[in-house]
Short mmCIF file of C-alpha atoms in Angstrom, two decimals:
data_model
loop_
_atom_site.label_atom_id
_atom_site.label_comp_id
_atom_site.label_asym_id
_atom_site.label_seq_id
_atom_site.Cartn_x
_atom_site.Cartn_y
_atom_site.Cartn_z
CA UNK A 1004 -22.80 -9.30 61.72
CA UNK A 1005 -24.36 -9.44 58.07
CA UNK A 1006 -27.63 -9.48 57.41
CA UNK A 1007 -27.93 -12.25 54.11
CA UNK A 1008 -30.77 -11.75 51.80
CA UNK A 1009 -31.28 -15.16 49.17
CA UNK A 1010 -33.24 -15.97 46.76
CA UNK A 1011 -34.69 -19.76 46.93
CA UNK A 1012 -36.47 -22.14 44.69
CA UNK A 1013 -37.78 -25.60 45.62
CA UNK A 1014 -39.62 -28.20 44.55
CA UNK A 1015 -42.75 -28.01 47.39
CA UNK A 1016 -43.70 -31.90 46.53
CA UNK A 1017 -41.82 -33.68 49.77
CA UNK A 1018 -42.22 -31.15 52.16
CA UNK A 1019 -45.03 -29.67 54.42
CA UNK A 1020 -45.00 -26.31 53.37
CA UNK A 1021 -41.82 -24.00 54.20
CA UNK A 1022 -42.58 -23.07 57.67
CA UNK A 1023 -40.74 -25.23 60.24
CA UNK A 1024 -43.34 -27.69 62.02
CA UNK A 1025 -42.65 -30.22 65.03
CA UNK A 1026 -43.50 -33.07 63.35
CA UNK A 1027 -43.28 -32.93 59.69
CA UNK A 1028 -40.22 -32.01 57.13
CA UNK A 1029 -40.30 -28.61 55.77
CA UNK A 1030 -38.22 -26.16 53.31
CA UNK A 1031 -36.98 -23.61 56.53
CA UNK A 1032 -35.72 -26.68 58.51
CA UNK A 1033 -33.80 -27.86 55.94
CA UNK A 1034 -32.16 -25.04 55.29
CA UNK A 1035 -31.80 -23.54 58.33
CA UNK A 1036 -30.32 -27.15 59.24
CA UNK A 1037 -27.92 -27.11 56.21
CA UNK A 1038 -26.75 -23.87 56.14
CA UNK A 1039 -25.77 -24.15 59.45
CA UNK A 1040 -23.15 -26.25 58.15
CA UNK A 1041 -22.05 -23.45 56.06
CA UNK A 1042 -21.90 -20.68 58.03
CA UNK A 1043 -20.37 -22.75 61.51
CA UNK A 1044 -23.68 -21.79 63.75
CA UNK A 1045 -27.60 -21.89 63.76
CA UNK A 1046 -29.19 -20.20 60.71
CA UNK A 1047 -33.09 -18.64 62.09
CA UNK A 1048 -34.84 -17.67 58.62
CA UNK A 1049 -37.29 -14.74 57.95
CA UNK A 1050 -39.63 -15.89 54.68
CA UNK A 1051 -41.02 -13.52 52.26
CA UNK A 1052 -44.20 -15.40 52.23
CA UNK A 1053 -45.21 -19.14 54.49
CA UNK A 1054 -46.07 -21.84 51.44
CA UNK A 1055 -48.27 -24.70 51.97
CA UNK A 1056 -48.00 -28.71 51.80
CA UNK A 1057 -46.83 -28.83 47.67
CA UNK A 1058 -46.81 -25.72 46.85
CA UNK A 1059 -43.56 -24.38 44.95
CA UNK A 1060 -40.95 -21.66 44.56
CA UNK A 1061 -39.26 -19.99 42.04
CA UNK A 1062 -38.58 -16.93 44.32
CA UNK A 1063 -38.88 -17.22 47.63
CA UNK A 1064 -36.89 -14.86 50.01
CA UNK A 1065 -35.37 -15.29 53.22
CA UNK A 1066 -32.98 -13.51 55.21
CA UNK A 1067 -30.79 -14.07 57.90
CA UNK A 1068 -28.08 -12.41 60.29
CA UNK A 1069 -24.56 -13.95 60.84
CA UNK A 1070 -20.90 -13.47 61.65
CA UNK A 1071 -20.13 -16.20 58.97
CA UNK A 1072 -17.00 -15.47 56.62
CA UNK A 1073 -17.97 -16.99 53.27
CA UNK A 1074 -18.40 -14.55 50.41
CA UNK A 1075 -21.95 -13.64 49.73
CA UNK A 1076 -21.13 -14.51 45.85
CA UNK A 1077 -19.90 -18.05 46.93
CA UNK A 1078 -23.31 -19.06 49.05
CA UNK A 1079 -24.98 -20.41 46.10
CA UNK A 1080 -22.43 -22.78 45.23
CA UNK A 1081 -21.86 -23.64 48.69
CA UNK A 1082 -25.49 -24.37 49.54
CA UNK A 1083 -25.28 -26.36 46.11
CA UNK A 1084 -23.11 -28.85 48.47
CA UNK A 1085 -25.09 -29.57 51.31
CA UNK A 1086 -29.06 -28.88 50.31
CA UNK A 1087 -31.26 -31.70 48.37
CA UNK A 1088 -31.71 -31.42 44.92
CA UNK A 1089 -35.38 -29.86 45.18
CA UNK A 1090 -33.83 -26.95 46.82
CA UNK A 1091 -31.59 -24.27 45.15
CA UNK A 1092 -30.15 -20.86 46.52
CA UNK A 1093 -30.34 -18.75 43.11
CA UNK A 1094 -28.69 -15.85 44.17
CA UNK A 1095 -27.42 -14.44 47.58
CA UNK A 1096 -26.31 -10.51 48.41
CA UNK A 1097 -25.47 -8.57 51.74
CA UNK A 1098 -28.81 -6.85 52.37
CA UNK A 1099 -29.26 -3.64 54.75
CA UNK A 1100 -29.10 -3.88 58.40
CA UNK A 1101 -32.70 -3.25 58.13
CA UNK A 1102 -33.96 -5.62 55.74
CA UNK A 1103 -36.78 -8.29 56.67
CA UNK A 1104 -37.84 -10.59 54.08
CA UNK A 1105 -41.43 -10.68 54.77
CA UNK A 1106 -41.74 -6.73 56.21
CA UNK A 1107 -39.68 -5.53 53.84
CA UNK A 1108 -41.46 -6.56 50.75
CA UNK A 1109 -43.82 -4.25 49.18
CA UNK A 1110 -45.89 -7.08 46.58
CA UNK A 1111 -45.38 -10.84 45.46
CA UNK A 1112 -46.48 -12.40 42.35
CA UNK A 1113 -47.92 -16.17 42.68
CA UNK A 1114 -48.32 -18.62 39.43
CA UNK A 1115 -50.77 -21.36 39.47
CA UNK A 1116 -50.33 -23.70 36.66
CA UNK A 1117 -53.59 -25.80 35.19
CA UNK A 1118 -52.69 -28.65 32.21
CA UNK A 1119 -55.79 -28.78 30.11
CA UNK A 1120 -55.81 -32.45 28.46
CA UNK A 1121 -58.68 -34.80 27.93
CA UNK A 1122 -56.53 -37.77 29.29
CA UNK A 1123 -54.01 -36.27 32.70
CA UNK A 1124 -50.45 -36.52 32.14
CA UNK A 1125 -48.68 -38.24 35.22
CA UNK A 1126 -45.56 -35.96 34.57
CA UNK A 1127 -47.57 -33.18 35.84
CA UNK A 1128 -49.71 -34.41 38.76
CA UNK A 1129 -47.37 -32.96 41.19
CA UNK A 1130 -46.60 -29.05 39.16
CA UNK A 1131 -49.92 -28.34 38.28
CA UNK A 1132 -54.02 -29.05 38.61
CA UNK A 1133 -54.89 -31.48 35.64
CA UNK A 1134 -58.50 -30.86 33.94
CA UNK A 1135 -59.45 -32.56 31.22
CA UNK A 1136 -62.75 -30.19 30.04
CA UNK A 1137 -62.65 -27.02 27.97
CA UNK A 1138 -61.99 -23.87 29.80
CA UNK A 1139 -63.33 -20.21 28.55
CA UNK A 1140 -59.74 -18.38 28.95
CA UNK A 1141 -61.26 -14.86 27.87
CA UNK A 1142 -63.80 -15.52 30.39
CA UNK A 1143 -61.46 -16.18 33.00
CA UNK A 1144 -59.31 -13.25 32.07
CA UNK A 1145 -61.77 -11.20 32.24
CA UNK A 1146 -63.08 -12.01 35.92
CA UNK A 1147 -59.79 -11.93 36.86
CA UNK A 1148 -59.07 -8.11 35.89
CA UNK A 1149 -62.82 -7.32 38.94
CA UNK A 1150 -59.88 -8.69 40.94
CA UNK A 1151 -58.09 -5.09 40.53
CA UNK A 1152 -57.48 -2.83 42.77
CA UNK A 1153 -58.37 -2.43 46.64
CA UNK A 1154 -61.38 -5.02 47.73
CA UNK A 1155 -62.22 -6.96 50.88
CA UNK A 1156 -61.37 -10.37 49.76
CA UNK A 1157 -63.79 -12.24 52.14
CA UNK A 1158 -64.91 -14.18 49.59
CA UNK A 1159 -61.68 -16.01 48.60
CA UNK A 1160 -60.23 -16.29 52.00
CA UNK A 1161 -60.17 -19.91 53.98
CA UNK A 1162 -62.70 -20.99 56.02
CA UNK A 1163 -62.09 -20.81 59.42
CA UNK A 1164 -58.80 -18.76 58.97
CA UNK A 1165 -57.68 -16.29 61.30
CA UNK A 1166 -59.19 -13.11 61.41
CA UNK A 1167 -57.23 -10.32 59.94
CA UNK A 1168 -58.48 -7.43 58.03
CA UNK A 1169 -59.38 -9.45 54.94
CA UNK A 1170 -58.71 -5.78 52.33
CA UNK A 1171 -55.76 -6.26 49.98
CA UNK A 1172 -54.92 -4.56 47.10
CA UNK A 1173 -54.27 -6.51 43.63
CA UNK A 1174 -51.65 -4.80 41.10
CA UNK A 1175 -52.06 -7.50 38.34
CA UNK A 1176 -54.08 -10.32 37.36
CA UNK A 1177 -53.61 -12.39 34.60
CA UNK A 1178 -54.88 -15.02 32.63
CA UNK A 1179 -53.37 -16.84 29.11
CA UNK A 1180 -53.15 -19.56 27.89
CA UNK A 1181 -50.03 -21.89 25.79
CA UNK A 1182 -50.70 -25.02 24.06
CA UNK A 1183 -52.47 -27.25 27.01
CA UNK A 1184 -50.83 -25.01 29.96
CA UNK A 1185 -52.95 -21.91 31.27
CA UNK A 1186 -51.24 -19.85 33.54
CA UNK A 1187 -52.90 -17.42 36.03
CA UNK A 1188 -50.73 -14.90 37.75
CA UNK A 1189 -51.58 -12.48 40.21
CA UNK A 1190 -49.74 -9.43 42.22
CA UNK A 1191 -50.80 -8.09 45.21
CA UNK A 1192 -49.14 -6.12 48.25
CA UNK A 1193 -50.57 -9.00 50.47
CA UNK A 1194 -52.24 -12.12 50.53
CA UNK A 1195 -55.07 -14.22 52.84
CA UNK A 1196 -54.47 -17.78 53.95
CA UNK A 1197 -55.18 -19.57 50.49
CA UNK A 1198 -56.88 -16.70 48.71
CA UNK A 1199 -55.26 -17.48 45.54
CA UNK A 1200 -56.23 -20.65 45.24
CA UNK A 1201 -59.63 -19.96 46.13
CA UNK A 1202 -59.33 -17.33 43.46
CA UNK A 1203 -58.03 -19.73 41.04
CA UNK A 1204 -61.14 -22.62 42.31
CA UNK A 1205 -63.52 -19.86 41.71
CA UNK A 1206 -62.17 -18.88 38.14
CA UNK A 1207 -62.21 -22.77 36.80
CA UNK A 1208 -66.07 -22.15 37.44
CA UNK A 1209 -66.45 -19.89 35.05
CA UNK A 1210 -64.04 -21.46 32.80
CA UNK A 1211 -66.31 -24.37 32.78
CA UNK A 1212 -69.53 -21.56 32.45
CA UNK A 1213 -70.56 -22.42 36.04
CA UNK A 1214 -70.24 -18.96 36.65
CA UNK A 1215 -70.63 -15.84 34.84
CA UNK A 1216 -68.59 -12.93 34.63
CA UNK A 1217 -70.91 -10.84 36.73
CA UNK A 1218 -71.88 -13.75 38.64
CA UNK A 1219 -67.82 -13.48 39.88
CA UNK A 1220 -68.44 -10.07 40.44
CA UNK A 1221 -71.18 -10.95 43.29
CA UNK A 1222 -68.92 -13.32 44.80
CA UNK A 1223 -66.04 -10.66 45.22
CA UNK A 1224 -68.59 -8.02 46.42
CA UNK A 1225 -70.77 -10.38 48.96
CA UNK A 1226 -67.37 -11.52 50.98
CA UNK A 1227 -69.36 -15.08 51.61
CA UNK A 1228 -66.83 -17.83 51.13
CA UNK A 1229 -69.43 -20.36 50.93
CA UNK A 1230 -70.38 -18.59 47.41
CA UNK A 1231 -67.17 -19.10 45.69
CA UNK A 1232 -65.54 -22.16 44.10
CA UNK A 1233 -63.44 -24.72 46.00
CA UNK A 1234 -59.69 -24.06 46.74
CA UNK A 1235 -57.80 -25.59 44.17
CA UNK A 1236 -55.24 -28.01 44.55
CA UNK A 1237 -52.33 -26.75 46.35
CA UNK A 1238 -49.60 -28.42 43.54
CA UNK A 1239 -50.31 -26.05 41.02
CA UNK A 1240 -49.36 -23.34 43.00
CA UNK A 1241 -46.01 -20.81 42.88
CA UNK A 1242 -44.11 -18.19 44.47
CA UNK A 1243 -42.86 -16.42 41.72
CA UNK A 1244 -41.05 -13.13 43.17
CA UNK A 1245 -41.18 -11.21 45.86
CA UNK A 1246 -40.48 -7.09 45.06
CA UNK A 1247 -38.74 -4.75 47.68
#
């Protein structure tokens, strides 16, 4: 048996997040289901990280065991044959017996996208969250970096999620800005159930001078959800790369 490790980017748009649900398409059945085809037997998937209802990938990765023939070099291409265009295998390597996609990994870096326009583009209402004021970048940026380090993320966790320890540790958090696209990217050993977009809901407020810097600071430190900004739309939202 070989234990598969690929790397997979999709277009989140049509599909109800990548976990597999009962009633509703998702990225994991799909490819399970296709690269079945492939490999001449069920495909089970373990995901580096579960993304929601329109949320995206650049580098998602999920691993799988099988007694399947086909060159690890050749999966790509052969994927390339049998999964939708909003899917793509990128790259796909013989991983170590002990290699789990989602225990394995040791941080992932997400992307949300925001297009800043007075009038919204319709060739980016599905790949980012459209707002048509002025932001304070610097501002943001600098909230972001109170994000750093080890914290109890309370604050920017869903309401009503499950509860977990809510401490996680933040590597990198970053916030620039290119023409009418501001990207914010953040790295962390481990994420809550939409905290980055809760992050990102909370930062547009003091973008727009909602909120202060220090006011952001509060909302980190008093771990009340009800204190930070909304979640933001799930569309604008990436998994960039997952390290091991």
């Amino acid at each position: 048996m070989r234990n598969i490790k690929l790397v997979v980017a999709y277009d989140g748009t049509d599909y109800h997040g990548f976990q597999r649900q009962k009633n509703a398409v998702t990225v994991q059945e799909v490819l399970e289901e296709q690269l079945s085809k492939i490999f001449g037997h069920g495909i089970k998937l373990n995901a580096a990280g579960r993304t929601d209802t329109g949320v995206h990938a650049f580098g998602q990765v999920v691993n799988f065991m099988t007694d399947g023939r086909i060159p690890a070099d050749k999966i790509p291409l052969a994927a390339k044959g049998v999964l939708p265009a909003d899917i793509v295998v990128r790259s796909a390597e013989i991983a170590g017996e002990g290699f789990h996609a989602r225990k394995s990994a040791v941080s992932k870096i997400y992307c949300y996208q925001i297009y800043q326009e007075p009038v919204c583009s319709p060739f980016f209402r599905n790949y980012a969250w459209q707002i048509n004021q002025p932001l304070d970048i610097g501002a943001m940026h600098q909230a972001a970096q109170i994000l750093l380090g080890t914290h109890d993320f309370s604050a920017f966790r869903a309401a009503g999620g499950e509860t977990i320890n809510p401490v996680r540790t933040i590597l990198m958090a970053c916030c620039k800005q290119t023409g009418s696209r501001i990207s914010f990217s953040l790295q962390g050993t481990g994420f809550l159930y939409h905290m980055v977009r809760n992050i990102v809901g909370t930062l547009i407020d003091v973008g727009l001078k909602r909120m202060t810097v220090n006011d952001f600071t509060a909302v980190l430190a008093g771990r009340d959800r009800k204190a930070a900004g909304i979640t933001a739309p799930p569309q604008g939202l990436y998994l960039k790369e997952v390290f091991y």
